[in-house]
PDB file of C-alpha atoms in Angstrom:
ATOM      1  CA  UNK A 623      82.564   5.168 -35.435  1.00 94.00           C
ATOM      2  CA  UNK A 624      81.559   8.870 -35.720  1.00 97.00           C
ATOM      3  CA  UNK A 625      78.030   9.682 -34.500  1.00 98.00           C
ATOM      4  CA  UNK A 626      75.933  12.760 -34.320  1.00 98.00           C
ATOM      5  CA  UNK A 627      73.200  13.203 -31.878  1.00 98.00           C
ATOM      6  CA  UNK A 628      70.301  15.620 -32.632  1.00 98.00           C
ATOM      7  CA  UNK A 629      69.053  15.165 -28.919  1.00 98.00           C
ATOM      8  CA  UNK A 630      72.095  15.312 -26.277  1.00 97.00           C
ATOM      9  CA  UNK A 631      69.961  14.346 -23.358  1.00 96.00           C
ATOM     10  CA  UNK A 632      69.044  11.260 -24.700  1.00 96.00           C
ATOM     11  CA  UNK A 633      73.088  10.755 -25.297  1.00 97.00           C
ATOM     12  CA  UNK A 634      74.313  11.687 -22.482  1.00 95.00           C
ATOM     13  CA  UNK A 635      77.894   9.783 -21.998  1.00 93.00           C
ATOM     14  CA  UNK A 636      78.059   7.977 -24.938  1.00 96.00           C
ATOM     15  CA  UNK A 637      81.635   8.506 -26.393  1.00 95.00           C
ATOM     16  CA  UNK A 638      82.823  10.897 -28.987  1.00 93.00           C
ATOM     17  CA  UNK A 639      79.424  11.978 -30.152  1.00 97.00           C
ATOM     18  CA  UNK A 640      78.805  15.050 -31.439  1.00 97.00           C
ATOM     19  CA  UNK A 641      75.563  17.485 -31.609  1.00 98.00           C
ATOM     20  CA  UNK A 642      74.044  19.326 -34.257  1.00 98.00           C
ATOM     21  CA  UNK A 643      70.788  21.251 -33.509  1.00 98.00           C
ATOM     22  CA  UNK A 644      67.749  20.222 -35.597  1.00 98.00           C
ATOM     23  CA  UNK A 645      66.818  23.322 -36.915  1.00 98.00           C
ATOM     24  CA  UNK A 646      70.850  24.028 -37.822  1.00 98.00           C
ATOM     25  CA  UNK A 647      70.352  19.885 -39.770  1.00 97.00           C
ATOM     26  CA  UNK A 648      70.563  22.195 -43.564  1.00 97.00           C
ATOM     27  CA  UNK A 649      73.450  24.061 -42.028  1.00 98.00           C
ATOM     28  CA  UNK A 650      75.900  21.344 -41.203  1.00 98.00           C
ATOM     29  CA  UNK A 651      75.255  19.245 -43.541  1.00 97.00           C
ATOM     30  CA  UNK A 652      79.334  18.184 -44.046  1.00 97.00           C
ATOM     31  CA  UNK A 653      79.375  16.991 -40.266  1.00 97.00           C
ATOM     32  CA  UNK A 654      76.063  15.062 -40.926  1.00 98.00           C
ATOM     33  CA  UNK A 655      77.292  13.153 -44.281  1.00 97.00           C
ATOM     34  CA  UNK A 656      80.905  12.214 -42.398  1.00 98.00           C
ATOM     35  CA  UNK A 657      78.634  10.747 -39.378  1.00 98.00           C
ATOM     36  CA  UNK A 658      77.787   6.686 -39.721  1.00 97.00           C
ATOM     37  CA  UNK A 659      75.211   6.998 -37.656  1.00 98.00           C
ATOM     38  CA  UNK A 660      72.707  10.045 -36.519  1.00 98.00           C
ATOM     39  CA  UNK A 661      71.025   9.632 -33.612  1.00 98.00           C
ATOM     40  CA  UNK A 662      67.601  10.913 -32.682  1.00 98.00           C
ATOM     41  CA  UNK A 663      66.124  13.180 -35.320  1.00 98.00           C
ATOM     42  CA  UNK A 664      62.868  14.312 -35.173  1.00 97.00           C
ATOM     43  CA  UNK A 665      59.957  13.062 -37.662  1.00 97.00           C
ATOM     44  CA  UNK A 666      60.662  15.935 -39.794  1.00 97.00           C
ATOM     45  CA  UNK A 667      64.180  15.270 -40.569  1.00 98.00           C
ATOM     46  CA  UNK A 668      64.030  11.491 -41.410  1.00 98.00           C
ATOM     47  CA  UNK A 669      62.775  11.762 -44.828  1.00 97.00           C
ATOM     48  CA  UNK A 670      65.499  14.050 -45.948  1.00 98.00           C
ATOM     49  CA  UNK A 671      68.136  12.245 -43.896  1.00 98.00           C
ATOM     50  CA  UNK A 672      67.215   8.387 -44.876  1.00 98.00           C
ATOM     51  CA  UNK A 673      65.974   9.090 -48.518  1.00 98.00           C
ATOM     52  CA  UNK A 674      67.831  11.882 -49.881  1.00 97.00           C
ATOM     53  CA  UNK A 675      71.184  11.619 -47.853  1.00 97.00           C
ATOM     54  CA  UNK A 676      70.988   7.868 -47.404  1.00 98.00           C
ATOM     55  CA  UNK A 677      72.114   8.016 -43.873  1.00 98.00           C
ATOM     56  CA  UNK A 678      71.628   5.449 -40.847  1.00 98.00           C
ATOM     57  CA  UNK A 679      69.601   6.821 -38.376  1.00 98.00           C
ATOM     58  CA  UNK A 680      68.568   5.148 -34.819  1.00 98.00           C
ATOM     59  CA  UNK A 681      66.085   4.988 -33.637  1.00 98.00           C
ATOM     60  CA  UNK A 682      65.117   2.852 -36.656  1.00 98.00           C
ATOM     61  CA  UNK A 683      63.018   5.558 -39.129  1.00 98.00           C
ATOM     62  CA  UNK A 684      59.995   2.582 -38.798  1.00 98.00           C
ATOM     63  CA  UNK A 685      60.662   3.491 -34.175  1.00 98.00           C
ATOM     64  CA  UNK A 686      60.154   7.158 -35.268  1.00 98.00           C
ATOM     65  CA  UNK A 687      57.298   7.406 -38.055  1.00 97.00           C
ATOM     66  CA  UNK A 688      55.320   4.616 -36.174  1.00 96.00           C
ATOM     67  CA  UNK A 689      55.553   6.104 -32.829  1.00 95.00           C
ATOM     68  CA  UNK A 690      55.010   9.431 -34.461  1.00 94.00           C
ATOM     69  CA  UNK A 691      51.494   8.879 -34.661  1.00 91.00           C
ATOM     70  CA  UNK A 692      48.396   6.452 -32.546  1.00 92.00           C
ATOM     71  CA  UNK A 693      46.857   6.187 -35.471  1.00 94.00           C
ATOM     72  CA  UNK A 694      49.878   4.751 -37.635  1.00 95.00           C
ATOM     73  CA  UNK A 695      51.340   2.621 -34.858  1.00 96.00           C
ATOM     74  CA  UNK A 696      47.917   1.316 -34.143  1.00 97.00           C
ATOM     75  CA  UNK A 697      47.650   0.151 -37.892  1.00 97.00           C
ATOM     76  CA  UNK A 698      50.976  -1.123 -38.041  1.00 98.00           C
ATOM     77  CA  UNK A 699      50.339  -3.164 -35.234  1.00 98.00           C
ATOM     78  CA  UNK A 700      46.807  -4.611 -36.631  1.00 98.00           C
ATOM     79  CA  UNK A 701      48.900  -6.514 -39.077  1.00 98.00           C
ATOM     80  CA  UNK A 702      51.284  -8.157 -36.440  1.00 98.00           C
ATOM     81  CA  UNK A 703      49.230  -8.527 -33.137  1.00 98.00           C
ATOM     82  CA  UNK A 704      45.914  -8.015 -33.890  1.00 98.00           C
ATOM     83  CA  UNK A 705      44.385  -9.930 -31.081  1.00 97.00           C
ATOM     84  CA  UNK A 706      46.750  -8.373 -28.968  1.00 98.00           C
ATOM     85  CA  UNK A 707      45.277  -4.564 -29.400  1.00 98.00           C
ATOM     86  CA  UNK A 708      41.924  -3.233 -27.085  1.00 97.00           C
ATOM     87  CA  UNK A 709      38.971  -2.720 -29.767  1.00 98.00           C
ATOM     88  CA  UNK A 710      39.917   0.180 -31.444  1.00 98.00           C
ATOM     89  CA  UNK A 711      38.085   2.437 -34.368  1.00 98.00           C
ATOM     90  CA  UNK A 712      39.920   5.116 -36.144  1.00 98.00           C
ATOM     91  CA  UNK A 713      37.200   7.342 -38.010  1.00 98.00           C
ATOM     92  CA  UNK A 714      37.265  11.313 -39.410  1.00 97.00           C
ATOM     93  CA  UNK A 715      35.410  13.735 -37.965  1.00 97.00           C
ATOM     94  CA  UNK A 716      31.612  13.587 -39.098  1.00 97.00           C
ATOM     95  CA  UNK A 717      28.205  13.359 -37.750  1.00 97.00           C
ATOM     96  CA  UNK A 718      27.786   9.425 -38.889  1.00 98.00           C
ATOM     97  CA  UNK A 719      30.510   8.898 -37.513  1.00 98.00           C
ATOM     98  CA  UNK A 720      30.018  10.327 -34.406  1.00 98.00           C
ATOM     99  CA  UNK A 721      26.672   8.207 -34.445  1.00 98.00           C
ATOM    100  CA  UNK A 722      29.224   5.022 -35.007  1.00 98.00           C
ATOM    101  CA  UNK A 723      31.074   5.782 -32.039  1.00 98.00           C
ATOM    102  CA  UNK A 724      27.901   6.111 -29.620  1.00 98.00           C
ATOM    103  CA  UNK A 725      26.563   3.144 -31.202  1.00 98.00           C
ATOM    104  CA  UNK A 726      29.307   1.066 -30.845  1.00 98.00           C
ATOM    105  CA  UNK A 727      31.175   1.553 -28.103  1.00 98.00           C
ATOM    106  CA  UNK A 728      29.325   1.255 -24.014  1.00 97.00           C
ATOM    107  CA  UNK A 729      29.961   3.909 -21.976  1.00 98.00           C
ATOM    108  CA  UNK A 730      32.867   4.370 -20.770  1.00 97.00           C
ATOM    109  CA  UNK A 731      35.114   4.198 -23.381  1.00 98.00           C
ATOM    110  CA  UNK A 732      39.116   5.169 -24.130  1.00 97.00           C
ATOM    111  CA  UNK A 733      39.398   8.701 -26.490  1.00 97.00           C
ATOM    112  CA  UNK A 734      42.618   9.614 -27.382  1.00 95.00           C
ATOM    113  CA  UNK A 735      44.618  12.543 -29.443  1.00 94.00           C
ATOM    114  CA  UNK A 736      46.502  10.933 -32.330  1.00 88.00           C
ATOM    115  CA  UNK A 737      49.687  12.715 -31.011  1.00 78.00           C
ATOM    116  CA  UNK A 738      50.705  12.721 -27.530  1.00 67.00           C
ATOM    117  CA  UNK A 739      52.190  10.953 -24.708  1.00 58.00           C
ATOM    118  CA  UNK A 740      52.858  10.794 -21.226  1.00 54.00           C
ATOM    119  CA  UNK A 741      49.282  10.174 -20.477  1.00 57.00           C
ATOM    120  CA  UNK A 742      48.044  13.036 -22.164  1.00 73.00           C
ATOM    121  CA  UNK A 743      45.185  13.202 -24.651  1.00 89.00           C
ATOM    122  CA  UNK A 744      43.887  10.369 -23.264  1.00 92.00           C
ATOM    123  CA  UNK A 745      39.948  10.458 -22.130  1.00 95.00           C
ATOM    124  CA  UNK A 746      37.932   8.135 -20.392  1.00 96.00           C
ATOM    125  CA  UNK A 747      34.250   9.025 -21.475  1.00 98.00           C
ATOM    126  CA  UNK A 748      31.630   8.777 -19.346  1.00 97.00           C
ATOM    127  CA  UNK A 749      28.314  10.244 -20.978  1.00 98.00           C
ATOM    128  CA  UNK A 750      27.340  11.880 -24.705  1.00 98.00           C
ATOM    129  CA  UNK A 751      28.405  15.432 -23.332  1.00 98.00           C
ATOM    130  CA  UNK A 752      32.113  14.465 -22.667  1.00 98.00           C
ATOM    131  CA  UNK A 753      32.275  12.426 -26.172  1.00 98.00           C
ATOM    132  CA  UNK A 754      30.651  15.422 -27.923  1.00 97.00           C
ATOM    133  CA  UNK A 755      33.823  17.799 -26.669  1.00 97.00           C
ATOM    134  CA  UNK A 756      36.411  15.493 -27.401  1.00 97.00           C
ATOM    135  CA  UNK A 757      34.996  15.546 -31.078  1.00 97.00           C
ATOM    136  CA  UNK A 758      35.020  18.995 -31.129  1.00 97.00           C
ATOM    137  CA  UNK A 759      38.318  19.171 -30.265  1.00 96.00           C
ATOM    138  CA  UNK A 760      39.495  16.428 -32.647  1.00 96.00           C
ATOM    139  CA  UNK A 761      39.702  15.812 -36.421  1.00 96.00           C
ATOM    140  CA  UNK A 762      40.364  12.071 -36.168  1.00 96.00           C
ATOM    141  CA  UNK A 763      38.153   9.912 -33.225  1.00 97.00           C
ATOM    142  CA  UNK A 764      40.533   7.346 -31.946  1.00 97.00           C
ATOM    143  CA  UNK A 765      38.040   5.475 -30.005  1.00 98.00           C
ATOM    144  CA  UNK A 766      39.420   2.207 -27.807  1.00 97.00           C
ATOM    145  CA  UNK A 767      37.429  -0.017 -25.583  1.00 97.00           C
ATOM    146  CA  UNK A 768      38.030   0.308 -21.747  1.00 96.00           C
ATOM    147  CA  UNK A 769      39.463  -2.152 -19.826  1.00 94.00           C
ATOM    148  CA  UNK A 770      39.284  -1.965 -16.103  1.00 89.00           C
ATOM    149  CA  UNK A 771      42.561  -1.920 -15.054  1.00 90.00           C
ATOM    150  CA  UNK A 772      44.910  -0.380 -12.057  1.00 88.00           C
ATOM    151  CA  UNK A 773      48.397  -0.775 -13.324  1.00 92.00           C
ATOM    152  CA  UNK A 774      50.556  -0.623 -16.707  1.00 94.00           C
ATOM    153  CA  UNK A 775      53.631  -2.689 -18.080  1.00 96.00           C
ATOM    154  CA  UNK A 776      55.962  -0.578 -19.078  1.00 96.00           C
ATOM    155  CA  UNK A 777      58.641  -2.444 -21.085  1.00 98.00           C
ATOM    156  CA  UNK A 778      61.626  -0.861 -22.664  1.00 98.00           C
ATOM    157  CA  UNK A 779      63.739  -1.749 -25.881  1.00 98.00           C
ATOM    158  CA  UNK A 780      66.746  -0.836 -26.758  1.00 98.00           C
ATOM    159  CA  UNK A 781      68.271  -2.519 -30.265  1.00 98.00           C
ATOM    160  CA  UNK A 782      67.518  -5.835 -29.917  1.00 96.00           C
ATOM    161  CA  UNK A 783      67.320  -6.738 -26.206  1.00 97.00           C
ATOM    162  CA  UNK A 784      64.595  -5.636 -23.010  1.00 98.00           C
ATOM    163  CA  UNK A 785      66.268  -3.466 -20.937  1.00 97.00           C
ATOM    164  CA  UNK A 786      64.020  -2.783 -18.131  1.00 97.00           C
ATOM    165  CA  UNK A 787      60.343  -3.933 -17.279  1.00 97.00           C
ATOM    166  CA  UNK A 788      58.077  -2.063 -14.504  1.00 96.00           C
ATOM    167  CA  UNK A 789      54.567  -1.949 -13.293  1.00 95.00           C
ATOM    168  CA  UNK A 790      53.150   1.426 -12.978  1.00 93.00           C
ATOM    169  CA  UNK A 791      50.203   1.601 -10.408  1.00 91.00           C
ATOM    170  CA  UNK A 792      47.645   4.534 -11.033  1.00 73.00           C
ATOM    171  CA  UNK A 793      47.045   7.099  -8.742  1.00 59.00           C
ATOM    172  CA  UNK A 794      43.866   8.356 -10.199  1.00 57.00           C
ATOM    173  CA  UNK A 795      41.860   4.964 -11.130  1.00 54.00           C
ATOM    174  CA  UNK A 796      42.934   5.814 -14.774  1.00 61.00           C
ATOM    175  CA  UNK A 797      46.380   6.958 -15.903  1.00 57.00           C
ATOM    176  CA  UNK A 798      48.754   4.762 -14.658  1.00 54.00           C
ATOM    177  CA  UNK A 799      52.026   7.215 -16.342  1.00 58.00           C
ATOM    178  CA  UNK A 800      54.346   8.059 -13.533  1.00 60.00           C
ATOM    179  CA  UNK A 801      54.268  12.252 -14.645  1.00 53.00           C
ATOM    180  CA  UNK A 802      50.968  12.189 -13.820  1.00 54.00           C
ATOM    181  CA  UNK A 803      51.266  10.003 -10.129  1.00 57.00           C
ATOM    182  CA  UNK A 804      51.685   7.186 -10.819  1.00 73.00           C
ATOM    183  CA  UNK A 805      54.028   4.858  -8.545  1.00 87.00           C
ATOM    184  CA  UNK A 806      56.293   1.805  -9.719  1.00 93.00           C
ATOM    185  CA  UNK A 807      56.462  -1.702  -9.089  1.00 94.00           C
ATOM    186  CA  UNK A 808      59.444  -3.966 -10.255  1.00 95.00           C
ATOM    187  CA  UNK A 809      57.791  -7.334  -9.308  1.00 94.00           C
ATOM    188  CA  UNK A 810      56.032 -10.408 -10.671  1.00 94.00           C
ATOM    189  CA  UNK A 811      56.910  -9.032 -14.432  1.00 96.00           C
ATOM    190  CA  UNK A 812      55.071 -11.956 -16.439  1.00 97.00           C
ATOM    191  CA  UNK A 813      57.286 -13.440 -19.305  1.00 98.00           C
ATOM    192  CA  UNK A 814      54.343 -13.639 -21.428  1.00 98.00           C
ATOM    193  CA  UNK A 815      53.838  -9.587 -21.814  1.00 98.00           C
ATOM    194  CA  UNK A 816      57.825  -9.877 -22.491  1.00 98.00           C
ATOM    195  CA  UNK A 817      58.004 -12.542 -25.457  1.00 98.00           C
ATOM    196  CA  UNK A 818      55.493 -10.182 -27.031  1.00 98.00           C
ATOM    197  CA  UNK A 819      57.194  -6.966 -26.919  1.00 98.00           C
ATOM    198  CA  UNK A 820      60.518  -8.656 -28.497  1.00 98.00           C
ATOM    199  CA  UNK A 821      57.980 -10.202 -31.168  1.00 98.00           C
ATOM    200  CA  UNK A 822      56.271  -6.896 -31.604  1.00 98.00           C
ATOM    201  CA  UNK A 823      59.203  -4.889 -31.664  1.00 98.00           C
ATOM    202  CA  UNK A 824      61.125  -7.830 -34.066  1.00 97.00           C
ATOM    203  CA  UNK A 825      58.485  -7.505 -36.387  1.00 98.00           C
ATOM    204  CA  UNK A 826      58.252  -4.230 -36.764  1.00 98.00           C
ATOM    205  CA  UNK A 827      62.033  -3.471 -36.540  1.00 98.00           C
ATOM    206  CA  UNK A 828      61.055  -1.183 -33.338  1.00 98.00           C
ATOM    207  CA  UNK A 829      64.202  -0.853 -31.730  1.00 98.00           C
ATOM    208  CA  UNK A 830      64.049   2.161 -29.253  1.00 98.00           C
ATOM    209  CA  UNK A 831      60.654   2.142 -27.581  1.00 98.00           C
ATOM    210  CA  UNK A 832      58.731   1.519 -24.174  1.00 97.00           C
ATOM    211  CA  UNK A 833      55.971  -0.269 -25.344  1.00 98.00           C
ATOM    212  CA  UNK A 834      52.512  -0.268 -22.469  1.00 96.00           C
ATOM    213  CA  UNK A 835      51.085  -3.490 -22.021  1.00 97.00           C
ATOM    214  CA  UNK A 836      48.150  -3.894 -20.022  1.00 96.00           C
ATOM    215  CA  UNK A 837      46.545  -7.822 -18.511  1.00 95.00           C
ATOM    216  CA  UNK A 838      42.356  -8.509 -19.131  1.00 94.00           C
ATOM    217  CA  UNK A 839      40.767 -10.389 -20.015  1.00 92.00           C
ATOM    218  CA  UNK A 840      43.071 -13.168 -19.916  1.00 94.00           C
ATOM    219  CA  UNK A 841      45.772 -11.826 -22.410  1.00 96.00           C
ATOM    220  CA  UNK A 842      48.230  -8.984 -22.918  1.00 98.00           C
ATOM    221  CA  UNK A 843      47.002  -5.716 -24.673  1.00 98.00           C
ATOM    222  CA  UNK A 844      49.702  -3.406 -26.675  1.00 98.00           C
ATOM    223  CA  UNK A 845      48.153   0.278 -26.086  1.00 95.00           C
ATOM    224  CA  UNK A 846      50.548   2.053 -27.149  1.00 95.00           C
ATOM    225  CA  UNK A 847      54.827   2.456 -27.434  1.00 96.00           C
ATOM    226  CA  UNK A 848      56.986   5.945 -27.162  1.00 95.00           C
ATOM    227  CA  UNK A 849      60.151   5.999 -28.850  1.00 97.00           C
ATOM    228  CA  UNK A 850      60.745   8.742 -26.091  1.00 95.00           C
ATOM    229  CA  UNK A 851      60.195   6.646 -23.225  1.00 93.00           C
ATOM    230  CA  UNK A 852      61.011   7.822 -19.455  1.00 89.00           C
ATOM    231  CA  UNK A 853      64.622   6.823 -18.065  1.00 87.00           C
ATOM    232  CA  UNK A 854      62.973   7.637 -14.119  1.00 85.00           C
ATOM    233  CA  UNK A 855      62.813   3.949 -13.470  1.00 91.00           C
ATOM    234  CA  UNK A 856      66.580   2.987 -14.802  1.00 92.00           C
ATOM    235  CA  UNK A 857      68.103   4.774 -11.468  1.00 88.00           C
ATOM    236  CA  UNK A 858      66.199   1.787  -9.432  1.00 89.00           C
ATOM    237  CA  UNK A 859      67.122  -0.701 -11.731  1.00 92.00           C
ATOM    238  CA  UNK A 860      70.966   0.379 -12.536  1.00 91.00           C
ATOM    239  CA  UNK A 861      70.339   0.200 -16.400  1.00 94.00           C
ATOM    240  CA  UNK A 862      72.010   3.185 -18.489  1.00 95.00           C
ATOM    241  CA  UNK A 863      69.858   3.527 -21.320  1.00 96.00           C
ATOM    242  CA  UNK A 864      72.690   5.130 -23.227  1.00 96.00           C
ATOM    243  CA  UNK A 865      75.626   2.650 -22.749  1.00 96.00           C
ATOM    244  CA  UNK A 866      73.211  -0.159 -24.111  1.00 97.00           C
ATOM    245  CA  UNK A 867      72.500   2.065 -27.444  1.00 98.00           C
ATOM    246  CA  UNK A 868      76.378   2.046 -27.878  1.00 97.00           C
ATOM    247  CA  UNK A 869      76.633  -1.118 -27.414  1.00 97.00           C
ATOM    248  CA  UNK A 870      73.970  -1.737 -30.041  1.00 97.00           C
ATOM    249  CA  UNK A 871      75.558   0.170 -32.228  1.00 97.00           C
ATOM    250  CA  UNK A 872      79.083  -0.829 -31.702  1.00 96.00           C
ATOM    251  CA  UNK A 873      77.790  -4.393 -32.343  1.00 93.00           C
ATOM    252  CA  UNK A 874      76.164  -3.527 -35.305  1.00 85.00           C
ATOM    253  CA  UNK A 875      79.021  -2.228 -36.954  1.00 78.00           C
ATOM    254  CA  UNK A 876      81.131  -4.862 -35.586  1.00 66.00           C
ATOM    255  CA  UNK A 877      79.368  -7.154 -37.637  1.00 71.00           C
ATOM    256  CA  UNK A 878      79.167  -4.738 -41.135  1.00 65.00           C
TER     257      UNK A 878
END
């Protein structure tokens, strides 16, 4: 199987692969077309790699345009968990709208930049004067209910299978991400938030991600997955991240 990584660090060890830099894609384009498989392009490449050079890419091009955006993985997952999501309004930039927000949401309430990760771009708000400079800075409100919480799920896919699960415990009474403090918990991972990251990430054919799941109000909550996720946590729990996306793929075209 040839394969052609666009990311090395996020291949590191797998067998044989080879690398061609993004912005070189239109320049080796013979080593791309005798790849089966390309692994990690950026958002920007998979249109031109999927539709116009018909190529298999992983992560799956619905792991990369979903988790390119809040607000498209946040739609996407209205139609397969909706009960399962925090109260969530996605609304353009305008005065009513600003009114809407007020209106509708008790303070404090969850504002977050459509693109970003790692705990940034993510606001609690407090009063009128921290809303009103969030919309400034913002074309798109992504406004989300607050839960009171003091930990994260953080539960990682890889092709079809979980391959690690962690608590992350906040430092700061509100991020919970590790780069910004956070600390991490192996224990008492409930099955429940489990069974509905694998039917999550089934349905949506999600299947490179570390999907954050949160416990209130007597259910699970999906906030948010990153196809990018952290590999900090596999050196405790003596997972390679890599080896199990070449065994995915070996399997897969094993059974082509």
């Amino acid at each position: 199987m040839k394969l052609v990584t666009f990311n090395p660090f996020r291949t590191i060890g797998i067998p044989g692969i080879q690398y061609v830099k993004p912005d070189n894609m239109f320049k080796e384009l013979d080593k791309i077309k005798a790849a089966d498989v390309l692994l990690f392009p950026e958002n920007w490449q998979v249109n031109s790699l999927v539709y116009g050079m018909k190529k298999k890419i992983f992560p799956s091009i619905e792991s990369i345009q979903l988790g390119f955006s809040k607000m498209e993985m946040t739609r996407a997952l209205w139609t397969v968990c909706p009960e399962n999501l925090p109260y969530t309004e996605i609304l353009g930039h305008s005065n009513e709208n600003k009114r809407k927000v007020l209106e509708t949401f008790p303070f404090p309430f969850v504002a977050k930049e459509i693109r970003n990760s790692m705990g940034k771009g993510v606001f609690l708000i407090h009063n009128e004067q921290e809303f009103e400079e969030y919309a400034k800075a913002n074309d798109v409100f992504y406004i989300q209910e607050y839960l009171p919480i003091d930990r994260d799920l953080r539960v990682c896919v890889v092709g079809n299978e979980i391959i690690g699960s962690y608590w992350r415990i906040g430092s700061n009474g509100f991020h919970n991400n590790v780069s910004q403090g956070g600390t991490l918990s192996f224990d008492n991972i409930p099955a429940g938030a489990l069974e509905l990251v694998l039917r999550v990430a089934q349905g949506l054919n999600i299947n490179h991600a570390g999907f954050d799941i949160v416990a209130a109000n007597g259910r699970f909550y999906i906030l948010e997955f990153n196809v990018l996720f952290g590999n900090q946590a596999f050196n405790h729990l003596a997972v390679s991240p890599e080896k199990k996306i070449h065994e995915y793929l070996t399997a897969a075209e094993m059974d082509r």
